[in-house]
PDB file of C-alpha atoms in Angstrom:
ATOM      1  CA  UNK A 343      54.901  61.934-123.245  1.00 98.00           C
ATOM      2  CA  UNK A 344      55.230  59.186-120.674  1.00 98.00           C
ATOM      3  CA  UNK A 345      55.347  59.909-116.941  1.00 98.00           C
ATOM      4  CA  UNK A 346      56.188  57.731-113.982  1.00 98.00           C
ATOM      5  CA  UNK A 347      54.020  58.181-110.918  1.00 98.00           C
ATOM      6  CA  UNK A 348      55.693  56.808-107.811  1.00 98.00           C
ATOM      7  CA  UNK A 349      53.646  56.825-104.630  1.00 98.00           C
ATOM      8  CA  UNK A 350      54.666  55.857-101.102  1.00 98.00           C
ATOM      9  CA  UNK A 351      52.038  54.471 -98.749  1.00 98.00           C
ATOM     10  CA  UNK A 352      51.294  55.833 -95.319  1.00 97.00           C
ATOM     11  CA  UNK A 353      52.311  53.237 -92.703  1.00 96.00           C
ATOM     12  CA  UNK A 354      49.526  50.843 -91.681  1.00 95.00           C
ATOM     13  CA  UNK A 355      47.235  51.931 -94.527  1.00 97.00           C
ATOM     14  CA  UNK A 356      46.312  48.484 -95.876  1.00 96.00           C
ATOM     15  CA  UNK A 357      42.669  48.683 -94.739  1.00 97.00           C
ATOM     16  CA  UNK A 358      42.277  52.105 -96.369  1.00 97.00           C
ATOM     17  CA  UNK A 359      43.951  50.804 -99.521  1.00 97.00           C
ATOM     18  CA  UNK A 360      41.589  47.846 -99.766  1.00 97.00           C
ATOM     19  CA  UNK A 361      38.501  49.977 -99.125  1.00 98.00           C
ATOM     20  CA  UNK A 362      39.146  52.360-102.059  1.00 98.00           C
ATOM     21  CA  UNK A 363      40.877  49.908-104.388  1.00 97.00           C
ATOM     22  CA  UNK A 364      37.852  49.542-106.734  1.00 98.00           C
ATOM     23  CA  UNK A 365      37.789  53.309-107.398  1.00 98.00           C
ATOM     24  CA  UNK A 366      41.574  53.375-107.876  1.00 98.00           C
ATOM     25  CA  UNK A 367      41.421  50.490-110.361  1.00 98.00           C
ATOM     26  CA  UNK A 368      38.512  52.078-112.247  1.00 98.00           C
ATOM     27  CA  UNK A 369      40.646  55.160-112.978  1.00 97.00           C
ATOM     28  CA  UNK A 370      43.502  52.969-114.178  1.00 98.00           C
ATOM     29  CA  UNK A 371      41.099  51.033-116.388  1.00 98.00           C
ATOM     30  CA  UNK A 372      40.093  54.289-118.093  1.00 98.00           C
ATOM     31  CA  UNK A 373      43.761  55.008-118.884  1.00 97.00           C
ATOM     32  CA  UNK A 374      44.132  51.477-120.215  1.00 98.00           C
ATOM     33  CA  UNK A 375      40.988  51.758-122.333  1.00 98.00           C
ATOM     34  CA  UNK A 376      42.394  54.983-123.841  1.00 98.00           C
ATOM     35  CA  UNK A 377      45.643  53.176-124.686  1.00 98.00           C
ATOM     36  CA  UNK A 378      47.636  55.412-122.335  1.00 98.00           C
ATOM     37  CA  UNK A 379      48.578  52.991-119.546  1.00 98.00           C
ATOM     38  CA  UNK A 380      51.935  51.254-119.931  1.00 98.00           C
ATOM     39  CA  UNK A 381      52.194  49.526-116.543  1.00 98.00           C
ATOM     40  CA  UNK A 382      50.766  49.876-113.049  1.00 98.00           C
ATOM     41  CA  UNK A 383      50.994  47.977-109.817  1.00 98.00           C
ATOM     42  CA  UNK A 384      51.607  47.993-106.087  1.00 98.00           C
ATOM     43  CA  UNK A 385      54.911  47.479-104.286  1.00 98.00           C
ATOM     44  CA  UNK A 386      54.584  44.558-101.841  1.00 98.00           C
ATOM     45  CA  UNK A 387      56.074  45.176 -98.398  1.00 97.00           C
ATOM     46  CA  UNK A 388      57.621  41.691 -98.451  1.00 97.00           C
ATOM     47  CA  UNK A 389      59.138  39.550-101.193  1.00 97.00           C
ATOM     48  CA  UNK A 390      55.875  37.961-102.290  1.00 96.00           C
ATOM     49  CA  UNK A 391      53.168  38.524-104.895  1.00 94.00           C
ATOM     50  CA  UNK A 392      50.656  38.167-102.053  1.00 94.00           C
ATOM     51  CA  UNK A 393      52.072  40.052 -99.063  1.00 96.00           C
ATOM     52  CA  UNK A 394      49.036  39.316 -96.899  1.00 94.00           C
ATOM     53  CA  UNK A 395      48.829  41.507 -93.794  1.00 95.00           C
ATOM     54  CA  UNK A 396      52.281  43.008 -94.523  1.00 96.00           C
ATOM     55  CA  UNK A 397      50.522  45.006 -97.234  1.00 95.00           C
ATOM     56  CA  UNK A 398      52.233  47.369 -99.612  1.00 97.00           C
ATOM     57  CA  UNK A 399      54.720  50.217 -99.456  1.00 98.00           C
ATOM     58  CA  UNK A 400      53.423  52.127-102.466  1.00 98.00           C
ATOM     59  CA  UNK A 401      52.605  51.981-106.161  1.00 98.00           C
ATOM     60  CA  UNK A 402      54.173  52.706-109.520  1.00 98.00           C
ATOM     61  CA  UNK A 403      52.302  53.801-112.634  1.00 98.00           C
ATOM     62  CA  UNK A 404      53.747  54.625-116.039  1.00 98.00           C
ATOM     63  CA  UNK A 405      51.279  56.268-118.389  1.00 98.00           C
ATOM     64  CA  UNK A 406      50.988  58.798-121.175  1.00 98.00           C
ATOM     65  CA  UNK A 407      49.704  62.300-120.448  1.00 98.00           C
ATOM     66  CA  UNK A 408      49.726  65.531-122.495  1.00 98.00           C
ATOM     67  CA  UNK A 409      51.984  67.289-119.968  1.00 98.00           C
ATOM     68  CA  UNK A 410      53.678  67.014-116.588  1.00 98.00           C
ATOM     69  CA  UNK A 411      50.933  69.209-115.146  1.00 98.00           C
ATOM     70  CA  UNK A 412      48.251  66.836-116.449  1.00 98.00           C
ATOM     71  CA  UNK A 413      50.073  63.827-115.022  1.00 98.00           C
ATOM     72  CA  UNK A 414      50.468  65.556-111.655  1.00 98.00           C
ATOM     73  CA  UNK A 415      46.805  66.561-111.611  1.00 98.00           C
ATOM     74  CA  UNK A 416      45.724  63.000-112.437  1.00 98.00           C
ATOM     75  CA  UNK A 417      47.953  61.636-109.666  1.00 98.00           C
ATOM     76  CA  UNK A 418      46.650  64.163-107.136  1.00 98.00           C
ATOM     77  CA  UNK A 419      43.051  63.111-107.885  1.00 98.00           C
ATOM     78  CA  UNK A 420      43.695  59.432-107.131  1.00 98.00           C
ATOM     79  CA  UNK A 421      41.307  57.896-104.573  1.00 98.00           C
ATOM     80  CA  UNK A 422      44.331  56.629-102.649  1.00 98.00           C
ATOM     81  CA  UNK A 423      45.431  60.239-102.121  1.00 98.00           C
ATOM     82  CA  UNK A 424      41.976  61.296-100.918  1.00 97.00           C
ATOM     83  CA  UNK A 425      41.750  58.304 -98.554  1.00 98.00           C
ATOM     84  CA  UNK A 426      45.195  58.920 -97.049  1.00 97.00           C
ATOM     85  CA  UNK A 427      46.751  55.738 -98.430  1.00 98.00           C
ATOM     86  CA  UNK A 428      49.548  57.646-100.144  1.00 98.00           C
ATOM     87  CA  UNK A 429      51.736  59.836 -97.965  1.00 97.00           C
ATOM     88  CA  UNK A 430      53.836  61.090-100.884  1.00 97.00           C
ATOM     89  CA  UNK A 431      53.479  61.067-104.663  1.00 98.00           C
ATOM     90  CA  UNK A 432      56.113  62.080-107.171  1.00 98.00           C
ATOM     91  CA  UNK A 433      55.602  62.479-110.909  1.00 98.00           C
ATOM     92  CA  UNK A 434      58.468  62.620-113.380  1.00 98.00           C
ATOM     93  CA  UNK A 435      58.869  62.468-117.146  1.00 98.00           C
ATOM     94  CA  UNK A 436      59.847  59.006-118.366  1.00 98.00           C
ATOM     95  CA  UNK A 437      61.636  58.066-121.578  1.00 98.00           C
ATOM     96  CA  UNK A 438      60.986  54.492-122.636  1.00 96.00           C
ATOM     97  CA  UNK A 439      64.012  52.937-124.318  1.00 97.00           C
ATOM     98  CA  UNK A 440      62.999  49.273-124.264  1.00 95.00           C
TER      99      UNK A 440
END
């Protein structure tokens, strides 16, 4: 089943985000390589593809996992969680219609 992972950044966490971004992207690449990643990306803090020093307010990932527990476990193990970039992460089942 598909799950949406919605994460909210801790305020002023852009430096932390940038420092662990390679590890975060490597995990997403594994999901993509397994054919399980539908979409993933950050949420710019301003209306721009390149928010510069304004940074980001969070991230959204939609991917396939065997269960809600597996999706939650994967989300909890994200390098952004360990580094304190994310202040809150929610995981919910997602039904793709289009």
